[in-house]
Amino acid sequence: MKQFPSSELLNSLPKQFFAGLVKKVGEYIAEGHDVINLGQGNPDQPTPSHIVAKLQEAAANPLNHKYSPFQGHRYLKQAAADFYFKEYGVTIDPDKEVAILFGGKAGLVEIPQCLLNPGDTILVPDPGYPDYLSGVALANAEMVTMPLREQNHFLPDFNELSADILSKAKLMFLNYPNNPTGATATSEFFAETIKLASVNNICVVHDFAYGAIGFDGEKPLSFLQVEGAKEVGIEIYTLSKTYNMAGWRVGFAVGNESVITAIELLQDHLYVSLFGAVQEAAAEALTGPQDCVKELNQLYERRRNVLIDGLRSLGWNVTAPKGSFFAWLKVPDGITSEEFANILLDQAHIMVAPGNGFGEFGEGYVRVGLLSSEERLTEAVRRISCLEIFKK
Ligand SMILES: Cc1ncc(COP(=O)(O)O)c(C=O)c1O
């Protein structure tokens, strides 16, 4: 069989850091071990039944068997606008300020290609969601990282960006509630971001994937709630986490009209929008009853408390996340993230994600997903309590 070489573009794509770890977990499971998987970010709860029922009904409608309109159904754009008004008091023009996406990831990967020329500079948080790097590579862009440090509540310190970098930067990714750190943003920080972006002509892309998940009574802030945000950027919203619809692949971008137009133009060339029945179900999710979202938030908060309280009772001084469904835990002194993740896997059969997989500034931490039941998290704490490293 002939072997066709891949393009330079494909060869330039970042390697999947967690592939090795996933393989190792698979081996432990194959050997019959009971592995508690806290390493990945896949919601474990089902999609609420009223959304599934809408999909079932809509799937039977022959109108949905045809191509959907290229840029998606207007009713879904209206539903996104209504959702933003109801949840955040933000007014969105459904015709000009909403682009429908095949999940948030698609939008995040498309945007650099929409706005950057090869060699243009993009600012990316470190640690950060690894898929930002895929968009950077596909656009052949230059990446400059913005360290997220614990002493700065995992917000970037813009004073660290030189005048030269600011003059070159065209795009900035932000993400709060944050994956992997669980930090949330403040309106002061967003206001500072808007000022910086406005002065330096930088387009801000706020990834609001965990917008629905905030703890201790704090509702995470939408970037668009802060004055001037639409002037300088967009927000990416996904239904994956809010409604446990990760497998459905549906999200949307809202905000700056020129960016929305650019996304829609690129998508006209890539796809013919989403299955109409998925669009109907997504509209139902956004405009239907929201009790399911509140209950999900409470579930994650209970899990967070079980994990954090449990680990603190072992004398491990961990910080509780304020949002998202991840806890970002400082590893014990004297070992690296990967060494600690290996100890957990080898000695306790617990999988966590080593922080250095999210960037250089992730070293010294591991990310723990709150995507297992309270019983499993309790069991994880029990297994950790038996580790030598915590007995010292
Ligand atoms: C920070 C962040 N952004 C975006 C996404 C993409 O989600 P989706 O493509 O399912 O909308 C994820 C998924 O894990 C994420 O963690």
GROMACS .gro file of C-alpha atoms and ligand atoms in nm:
model
  408
    1MET     CA    1   0.000   0.000   0.000
    2LYS     CA    2   0.131   0.345  -0.093
    3GLN     CA    3   0.206   0.576   0.199
    4PHE     CA    4   0.104   0.931   0.115
    5PRO     CA    5   0.297   1.186   0.316
    6SER     CA    6   0.089   1.434   0.517
    7SER     CA    7   0.107   1.802   0.442
    8GLU     CA    8   0.341   2.035   0.629
    9LEU     CA    9   0.031   2.187   0.784
   10LEU     CA   10  -0.077   1.853   0.932
   11ASN     CA   11   0.273   1.783   1.052
   12SER     CA   12   0.279   2.119   1.230
   13LEU     CA   13  -0.022   2.033   1.447
   14PRO     CA   14   0.048   1.993   1.820
   15LYS     CA   15   0.082   1.641   1.954
   16GLN     CA   16  -0.190   1.507   2.183
   17PHE     CA   17  -0.024   1.533   2.525
   18PHE     CA   18  -0.274   1.312   2.707
   19ALA     CA   19  -0.271   1.024   2.454
   20GLY     CA   20   0.001   0.839   2.648
   21LEU     CA   21  -0.187   0.872   2.974
   22VAL     CA   22  -0.516   0.754   2.823
   23LYS     CA   23  -0.332   0.451   2.683
   24LYS     CA   24  -0.184   0.369   3.023
   25VAL     CA   25  -0.525   0.395   3.190
   26GLY     CA   26  -0.664   0.159   2.924
   27GLU     CA   27  -0.393  -0.093   3.015
   28TYR     CA   28  -0.480  -0.078   3.386
   29ILE     CA   29  -0.849  -0.128   3.308
   30ALA     CA   30  -0.768  -0.419   3.074
   31GLU     CA   31  -0.576  -0.579   3.365
   32GLY     CA   32  -0.899  -0.565   3.566
   33HIS     CA   33  -0.814  -0.270   3.794
   34ASP     CA   34  -1.091  -0.041   3.913
   35VAL     CA   35  -0.956   0.291   3.785
   36ILE     CA   36  -1.125   0.613   3.900
   37ASN     CA   37  -1.098   0.838   3.596
   38LEU     CA   38  -1.073   1.200   3.709
   39GLY     CA   39  -0.850   1.295   3.420
   40GLN     CA   40  -1.087   1.384   3.143
   41GLY     CA   41  -1.352   1.650   3.087
   42ASN     CA   42  -1.652   1.458   2.960
   43PRO     CA   43  -1.981   1.541   3.141
   44ASP     CA   44  -2.115   1.225   3.304
   45GLN     CA   45  -2.484   1.319   3.332
   46PRO     CA   46  -2.745   1.267   3.059
   47THR     CA   47  -2.900   1.548   2.854
   48PRO     CA   48  -3.225   1.664   3.022
   49SER     CA   49  -3.522   1.464   2.893
   50HIS     CA   50  -3.721   1.759   2.751
   51ILE     CA   51  -3.428   1.836   2.518
   52VAL     CA   52  -3.398   1.474   2.407
   53ALA     CA   53  -3.776   1.462   2.348
   54LYS     CA   54  -3.751   1.771   2.126
   55LEU     CA   55  -3.476   1.606   1.922
   56GLN     CA   56  -3.685   1.291   1.880
   57GLU     CA   57  -3.986   1.489   1.762
   58ALA     CA   58  -3.778   1.713   1.534
   59ALA     CA   59  -3.590   1.417   1.385
   60ALA     CA   60  -3.922   1.285   1.250
   61ASN     CA   61  -3.997   1.608   1.066
   62PRO     CA   62  -3.902   1.571   0.695
   63LEU     CA   63  -3.819   1.942   0.678
   64ASN     CA   64  -3.520   1.865   0.895
   65HIS     CA   65  -3.403   1.596   0.653
   66LYS     CA   66  -3.309   1.860   0.398
   67TYR     CA   67  -3.003   2.083   0.410
   68SER     CA   68  -3.040   2.344   0.680
   69PRO     CA   69  -2.984   2.708   0.580
   70PHE     CA   70  -2.608   2.765   0.544
   71GLN     CA   71  -2.577   2.988   0.849
   72GLY     CA   72  -2.822   2.797   1.062
   73HIS     CA   73  -3.187   2.848   1.145
   74ARG     CA   74  -3.294   3.195   1.250
   75TYR     CA   75  -3.498   3.057   1.540
   76LEU     CA   76  -3.178   2.922   1.697
   77LYS     CA   77  -3.004   3.259   1.660
   78GLN     CA   78  -3.309   3.420   1.820
   79ALA     CA   79  -3.299   3.163   2.101
   80ALA     CA   80  -2.929   3.245   2.162
   81ALA     CA   81  -3.011   3.617   2.175
   82ASP     CA   82  -3.305   3.558   2.411
   83PHE     CA   83  -3.085   3.340   2.632
   84TYR     CA   84  -2.821   3.613   2.660
   85PHE     CA   85  -3.082   3.870   2.748
   86LYS     CA   86  -3.248   3.650   3.009
   87GLU     CA   87  -2.928   3.519   3.168
   88TYR     CA   88  -2.700   3.822   3.139
   89GLY     CA   89  -2.914   4.121   3.044
   90VAL     CA   90  -2.710   4.153   2.722
   91THR     CA   91  -2.883   4.261   2.401
   92ILE     CA   92  -2.774   4.068   2.092
   93ASP     CA   93  -2.891   4.119   1.733
   94PRO     CA   94  -2.977   3.764   1.620
   95ASP     CA   95  -2.920   3.853   1.254
   96LYS     CA   96  -2.578   4.008   1.288
   97GLU     CA   97  -2.428   3.909   1.619
   98VAL     CA   98  -2.477   3.529   1.643
   99ALA     CA   99  -2.296   3.252   1.454
  100ILE     CA  100  -2.401   2.892   1.511
  101LEU     CA  101  -2.114   2.650   1.571
  102PHE     CA  102  -2.051   2.275   1.570
  103GLY     CA  103  -1.959   2.306   1.937
  104GLY     CA  104  -1.730   2.560   2.096
  105LYS     CA  105  -1.416   2.383   1.980
  106ALA     CA  106  -1.503   2.440   1.613
  107GLY     CA  107  -1.539   2.814   1.670
  108LEU     CA  108  -1.220   2.838   1.873
  109VAL     CA  109  -1.021   2.659   1.606
  110GLU     CA  110  -1.180   2.859   1.322
  111ILE     CA  111  -1.130   3.208   1.462
  112PRO     CA  112  -0.751   3.234   1.411
  113GLN     CA  113  -0.803   3.132   1.050
  114CYS     CA  114  -1.073   3.399   1.017
  115LEU     CA  115  -0.869   3.689   1.150
  116LEU     CA  116  -0.498   3.616   1.123
  117ASN     CA  117  -0.243   3.602   0.846
  118PRO     CA  118   0.056   3.368   0.875
  119GLY     CA  119   0.300   3.506   1.132
  120ASP     CA  120   0.045   3.725   1.310
  121THR     CA  121   0.057   3.716   1.688
  122ILE     CA  122  -0.204   3.561   1.914
  123LEU     CA  123  -0.211   3.576   2.295
  124VAL     CA  124  -0.301   3.251   2.466
  125PRO     CA  125  -0.335   3.171   2.839
  126ASP     CA  126  -0.085   2.930   2.998
  127PRO     CA  127  -0.207   2.696   3.140
  128GLY     CA  128  -0.492   2.669   2.893
  129TYR     CA  129  -0.728   2.447   2.700
  130PRO     CA  130  -0.502   2.259   2.454
  131ASP     CA  131  -0.730   2.306   2.152
  132TYR     CA  132  -0.637   2.676   2.133
  133LEU     CA  133  -0.303   2.555   2.005
  134SER     CA  134  -0.470   2.366   1.720
  135GLY     CA  135  -0.629   2.688   1.591
  136VAL     CA  136  -0.296   2.869   1.622
  137ALA     CA  137  -0.116   2.599   1.422
  138LEU     CA  138  -0.382   2.581   1.151
  139ALA     CA  139  -0.356   2.958   1.102
  140ASN     CA  140   0.024   2.943   1.104
  141ALA     CA  141   0.018   3.213   1.369
  142GLU     CA  142   0.279   3.314   1.626
  143MET     CA  143   0.172   3.235   1.979
  144VAL     CA  144   0.268   3.440   2.283
  145THR     CA  145   0.157   3.289   2.613
  146MET     CA  146   0.011   3.481   2.905
  147PRO     CA  147   0.106   3.309   3.234
  148LEU     CA  148  -0.182   3.245   3.475
  149ARG     CA  149  -0.037   3.251   3.825
  150GLU     CA  150  -0.202   3.154   4.148
  151GLN     CA  151  -0.090   3.476   4.320
  152ASN     CA  152  -0.283   3.667   4.052
  153HIS     CA  153  -0.594   3.445   4.093
  154PHE     CA  154  -0.507   3.281   3.761
  155LEU     CA  155  -0.579   3.598   3.565
  156PRO     CA  156  -0.311   3.716   3.318
  157ASP     CA  157  -0.107   4.016   3.424
  158PHE     CA  158  -0.114   4.243   3.118
  159ASN     CA  159   0.185   4.439   3.252
  160GLU     CA  160   0.397   4.142   3.149
  161LEU     CA  161   0.316   4.202   2.781
  162SER     CA  162   0.577   4.427   2.619
  163ALA     CA  163   0.479   4.721   2.397
  164ASP     CA  164   0.626   4.531   2.104
  165ILE     CA  165   0.407   4.225   2.164
  166LEU     CA  166   0.100   4.439   2.218
  167SER     CA  167   0.160   4.619   1.890
  168LYS     CA  168   0.184   4.285   1.706
  169ALA     CA  169  -0.099   4.098   1.881
  170LYS     CA  170  -0.422   4.068   1.685
  171LEU     CA  171  -0.613   3.812   1.888
  172MET     CA  172  -0.639   3.712   2.254
  173PHE     CA  173  -0.803   3.403   2.400
  174LEU     CA  174  -0.945   3.412   2.752
  175ASN     CA  175  -1.150   3.150   2.936
  176TYR     CA  176  -1.342   3.201   3.264
  177PRO     CA  177  -1.457   2.997   3.452
  178ASN     CA  178  -1.121   2.859   3.361
  179ASN     CA  179  -1.012   2.521   3.240
  180PRO     CA  180  -0.789   2.397   3.401
  181THR     CA  181  -0.760   2.625   3.708
  182GLY     CA  182  -1.128   2.662   3.808
  183ALA     CA  183  -1.075   3.039   3.851
  184THR     CA  184  -1.340   3.297   3.763
  185ALA     CA  185  -1.302   3.648   3.625
  186THR     CA  186  -1.407   3.979   3.775
  187SER     CA  187  -1.575   4.268   3.597
  188GLU     CA  188  -1.266   4.481   3.677
  189PHE     CA  189  -1.048   4.232   3.492
  190PHE     CA  190  -1.278   4.227   3.190
  191ALA     CA  191  -1.291   4.608   3.190
  192GLU     CA  192  -0.910   4.616   3.194
  193THR     CA  193  -0.906   4.364   2.906
  194ILE     CA  194  -1.144   4.576   2.701
  195LYS     CA  195  -0.932   4.885   2.753
  196LEU     CA  196  -0.613   4.704   2.652
  197ALA     CA  197  -0.781   4.546   2.348
  198SER     CA  198  -0.931   4.874   2.237
  199VAL     CA  199  -0.604   5.069   2.259
  200ASN     CA  200  -0.407   4.794   2.082
  201ASN     CA  201  -0.668   4.677   1.829
  202ILE     CA  202  -0.675   4.324   1.965
  203CYS     CA  203  -0.979   4.105   1.914
  204VAL     CA  204  -1.075   3.925   2.238
  205VAL     CA  205  -1.229   3.579   2.222
  206HIS     CA  206  -1.379   3.483   2.554
  207ASP     CA  207  -1.438   3.110   2.582
  208PHE     CA  208  -1.740   3.078   2.813
  209ALA     CA  209  -1.763   2.698   2.798
  210TYR     CA  210  -1.818   2.677   3.178
  211GLY     CA  211  -2.044   2.981   3.199
  212ALA     CA  212  -2.315   2.782   3.375
  213ILE     CA  213  -2.092   2.642   3.647
  214GLY     CA  214  -2.016   2.878   3.935
  215PHE     CA  215  -1.993   2.792   4.306
  216ASP     CA  216  -2.070   2.955   4.641
  217GLY     CA  217  -2.357   3.153   4.490
  218GLU     CA  218  -2.136   3.324   4.232
  219LYS     CA  219  -2.286   3.332   3.882
  220PRO     CA  220  -1.998   3.347   3.633
  221LEU     CA  221  -1.973   3.672   3.446
  222SER     CA  222  -2.025   3.693   3.071
  223PHE     CA  223  -1.758   3.903   2.898
  224LEU     CA  224  -2.041   4.077   2.711
  225GLN     CA  225  -2.188   4.206   3.037
  226VAL     CA  226  -1.902   4.450   3.065
  227GLU     CA  227  -1.935   4.777   2.879
  228GLY     CA  228  -1.753   4.795   2.548
  229ALA     CA  229  -1.701   4.418   2.514
  230LYS     CA  230  -1.884   4.390   2.184
  231GLU     CA  231  -1.660   4.662   2.041
  232VAL     CA  232  -1.355   4.444   2.088
  233GLY     CA  233  -1.461   4.084   2.086
  234ILE     CA  234  -1.687   3.787   2.098
  235GLU     CA  235  -1.787   3.517   2.341
  236ILE     CA  236  -1.808   3.147   2.257
  237TYR     CA  237  -2.092   2.961   2.429
  238THR     CA  238  -2.144   2.587   2.412
  239LEU     CA  239  -2.436   2.368   2.514
  240SER     CA  240  -2.193   2.082   2.591
  241LYS     CA  241  -2.153   2.157   2.962
  242THR     CA  242  -2.462   2.361   3.048
  243TYR     CA  243  -2.701   2.092   2.925
  244ASN     CA  244  -2.476   1.782   2.913
  245MET     CA  245  -2.483   1.791   2.534
  246ALA     CA  246  -2.114   1.732   2.461
  247GLY     CA  247  -2.193   1.462   2.204
  248TRP     CA  248  -2.444   1.677   2.017
  249ARG     CA  249  -2.189   1.931   1.891
  250VAL     CA  250  -2.370   2.259   1.922
  251GLY     CA  251  -2.267   2.602   2.039
  252PHE     CA  252  -2.263   2.960   1.918
  253ALA     CA  253  -2.050   3.273   1.904
  254VAL     CA  254  -2.199   3.608   2.006
  255GLY     CA  255  -2.067   3.960   1.986
  256ASN     CA  256  -1.872   4.177   1.745
  257GLU     CA  257  -2.047   4.181   1.408
  258SER     CA  258  -1.732   4.178   1.193
  259VAL     CA  259  -1.601   3.868   1.369
  260ILE     CA  260  -1.937   3.691   1.344
  261THR     CA  261  -1.948   3.769   0.970
  262ALA     CA  262  -1.597   3.628   0.929
  263ILE     CA  263  -1.686   3.305   1.112
  264GLU     CA  264  -1.997   3.260   0.901
  265LEU     CA  265  -1.802   3.315   0.580
  266LEU     CA  266  -1.544   3.050   0.672
  267GLN     CA  267  -1.821   2.810   0.778
  268ASP     CA  268  -2.003   2.864   0.445
  269HIS     CA  269  -1.699   2.703   0.286
  270LEU     CA  270  -1.657   2.425   0.538
  271TYR     CA  271  -2.007   2.299   0.620
  272VAL     CA  272  -2.379   2.327   0.557
  273SER     CA  273  -2.484   2.400   0.916
  274LEU     CA  274  -2.607   2.151   1.176
  275PHE     CA  275  -2.881   1.890   1.149
  276GLY     CA  276  -3.209   2.083   1.182
  277ALA     CA  277  -3.332   1.858   1.463
  278VAL     CA  278  -3.021   1.938   1.669
  279GLN     CA  279  -3.091   2.307   1.611
  280GLU     CA  280  -3.452   2.268   1.729
  281ALA     CA  281  -3.338   2.081   2.038
  282ALA     CA  282  -3.070   2.343   2.108
  283ALA     CA  283  -3.332   2.619   2.089
  284GLU     CA  284  -3.545   2.419   2.332
  285ALA     CA  285  -3.249   2.390   2.569
  286LEU     CA  286  -3.180   2.764   2.562
  287THR     CA  287  -3.538   2.884   2.596
  288GLY     CA  288  -3.698   2.598   2.794
  289PRO     CA  289  -3.694   2.540   3.171
  290GLN     CA  290  -3.355   2.605   3.332
  291ASP     CA  291  -3.403   2.409   3.659
  292CYS     CA  292  -3.183   2.135   3.512
  293VAL     CA  293  -2.893   2.381   3.493
  294LYS     CA  294  -2.938   2.483   3.854
  295GLU     CA  295  -2.950   2.119   3.965
  296LEU     CA  296  -2.638   2.036   3.765
  297ASN     CA  297  -2.455   2.327   3.923
  298GLN     CA  298  -2.554   2.202   4.269
  299LEU     CA  299  -2.437   1.851   4.182
  300TYR     CA  300  -2.093   1.979   4.082
  301GLU     CA  301  -2.075   2.194   4.396
  302ARG     CA  302  -2.152   1.893   4.618
  303ARG     CA  303  -1.884   1.693   4.440
  304ARG     CA  304  -1.637   1.978   4.475
  305ASN     CA  305  -1.704   1.991   4.848
  306VAL     CA  306  -1.660   1.616   4.893
  307LEU     CA  307  -1.327   1.627   4.711
  308ILE     CA  308  -1.186   1.947   4.859
  309ASP     CA  309  -1.301   1.881   5.217
  310GLY     CA  310  -1.174   1.524   5.191
  311LEU     CA  311  -0.830   1.625   5.064
  312ARG     CA  312  -0.799   1.901   5.324
  313SER     CA  313  -0.876   1.649   5.596
  314LEU     CA  314  -0.560   1.465   5.483
  315GLY     CA  315  -0.359   1.779   5.546
  316TRP     CA  316  -0.330   1.864   5.176
  317ASN     CA  317  -0.370   2.238   5.145
  318VAL     CA  318  -0.580   2.259   4.826
  319THR     CA  319  -0.765   2.556   4.677
  320ALA     CA  320  -1.135   2.512   4.601
  321PRO     CA  321  -1.236   2.599   4.244
  322LYS     CA  322  -1.483   2.887   4.204
  323GLY     CA  323  -1.629   2.754   3.881
  324SER     CA  324  -1.596   2.497   3.599
  325PHE     CA  325  -1.599   2.127   3.682
  326PHE     CA  326  -1.228   2.103   3.757
  327ALA     CA  327  -1.016   2.129   4.069
  328TRP     CA  328  -0.657   2.248   4.018
  329LEU     CA  329  -0.443   2.099   4.290
  330LYS     CA  330  -0.088   2.189   4.381
  331VAL     CA  331   0.122   1.874   4.392
  332PRO     CA  332   0.323   1.789   4.705
  333ASP     CA  333   0.666   1.952   4.727
  334GLY     CA  334   0.959   1.788   4.556
  335ILE     CA  335   0.783   1.609   4.271
  336THR     CA  336   0.659   1.710   3.926
  337SER     CA  337   0.304   1.702   3.796
  338GLU     CA  338   0.374   1.396   3.588
  339GLU     CA  339   0.546   1.210   3.870
  340PHE     CA  340   0.251   1.280   4.099
  341ALA     CA  341  -0.003   1.176   3.834
  342ASN     CA  342   0.193   0.852   3.789
  343ILE     CA  343   0.195   0.786   4.164
  344LEU     CA  344  -0.183   0.833   4.174
  345LEU     CA  345  -0.233   0.601   3.880
  346ASP     CA  346   0.017   0.333   3.982
  347GLN     CA  347  -0.051   0.326   4.356
  348ALA     CA  348  -0.415   0.439   4.386
  349HIS     CA  349  -0.554   0.366   4.039
  350ILE     CA  350  -0.674   0.723   4.008
  351MET     CA  351  -0.628   0.909   3.682
  352VAL     CA  352  -0.574   1.285   3.693
  353ALA     CA  353  -0.437   1.519   3.425
  354PRO     CA  354  -0.081   1.645   3.493
  355GLY     CA  355  -0.078   2.023   3.479
  356ASN     CA  356   0.217   2.056   3.244
  357GLY     CA  357  -0.007   1.917   2.967
  358PHE     CA  358  -0.184   2.254   2.976
  359GLY     CA  359   0.135   2.458   2.938
  360GLU     CA  360   0.459   2.544   3.111
  361PHE     CA  361   0.281   2.729   3.392
  362GLY     CA  362   0.071   2.424   3.464
  363GLU     CA  363   0.377   2.249   3.608
  364GLY     CA  364   0.333   2.185   3.979
  365TYR     CA  365  -0.039   2.112   3.954
  366VAL     CA  366  -0.277   1.834   3.855
  367ARG     CA  367  -0.629   1.880   3.721
  368VAL     CA  368  -0.903   1.671   3.878
  369GLY     CA  369  -1.243   1.645   3.708
  370LEU     CA  370  -1.562   1.652   3.915
  371LEU     CA  371  -1.722   1.412   3.669
  372SER     CA  372  -1.763   1.111   3.895
  373SER     CA  373  -2.018   1.053   4.169
  374GLU     CA  374  -1.971   1.166   4.529
  375GLU     CA  375  -1.918   0.799   4.623
  376ARG     CA  376  -1.634   0.763   4.373
  377LEU     CA  377  -1.477   1.090   4.484
  378THR     CA  378  -1.498   0.975   4.846
  379GLU     CA  379  -1.331   0.651   4.744
  380ALA     CA  380  -1.061   0.850   4.560
  381VAL     CA  381  -0.990   1.048   4.879
  382ARG     CA  382  -0.974   0.723   5.077
  383ARG     CA  383  -0.723   0.575   4.833
  384ILE     CA  384  -0.514   0.892   4.842
  385SER     CA  385  -0.511   0.880   5.223
  386CYS     CA  386  -0.333   0.543   5.199
  387LEU     CA  387  -0.047   0.680   4.986
  388GLU     CA  388   0.296   0.692   5.149
  389ILE     CA  389   0.343   1.047   5.028
  390PHE     CA  390   0.056   1.166   5.253
  391LYS     CA  391   0.167   0.969   5.553
  392LYS     CA  392   0.491   1.162   5.602
  393LIG     C1  393  -1.217   2.553   2.796
  393LIG     C2  394  -1.297   2.478   2.695
  393LIG     N1  395  -1.338   2.542   2.587
  393LIG     C3  396  -1.410   2.482   2.493
  393LIG     C4  397  -1.443   2.350   2.503
  393LIG     C5  398  -1.516   2.290   2.387
  393LIG     O1  399  -1.635   2.234   2.413
  393LIG     P1  400  -1.730   2.192   2.296
  393LIG     O2  401  -1.649   2.182   2.170
  393LIG     O3  402  -1.787   2.062   2.337
  393LIG     O4  403  -1.830   2.300   2.284
  393LIG     C6  404  -1.402   2.277   2.612
  393LIG     C7  405  -1.432   2.133   2.624
  393LIG     O5  406  -1.383   2.060   2.701
  393LIG     C8  407  -1.327   2.343   2.713
  393LIG     O6  408  -1.283   2.280   2.821
   0.00000   0.00000   0.00000
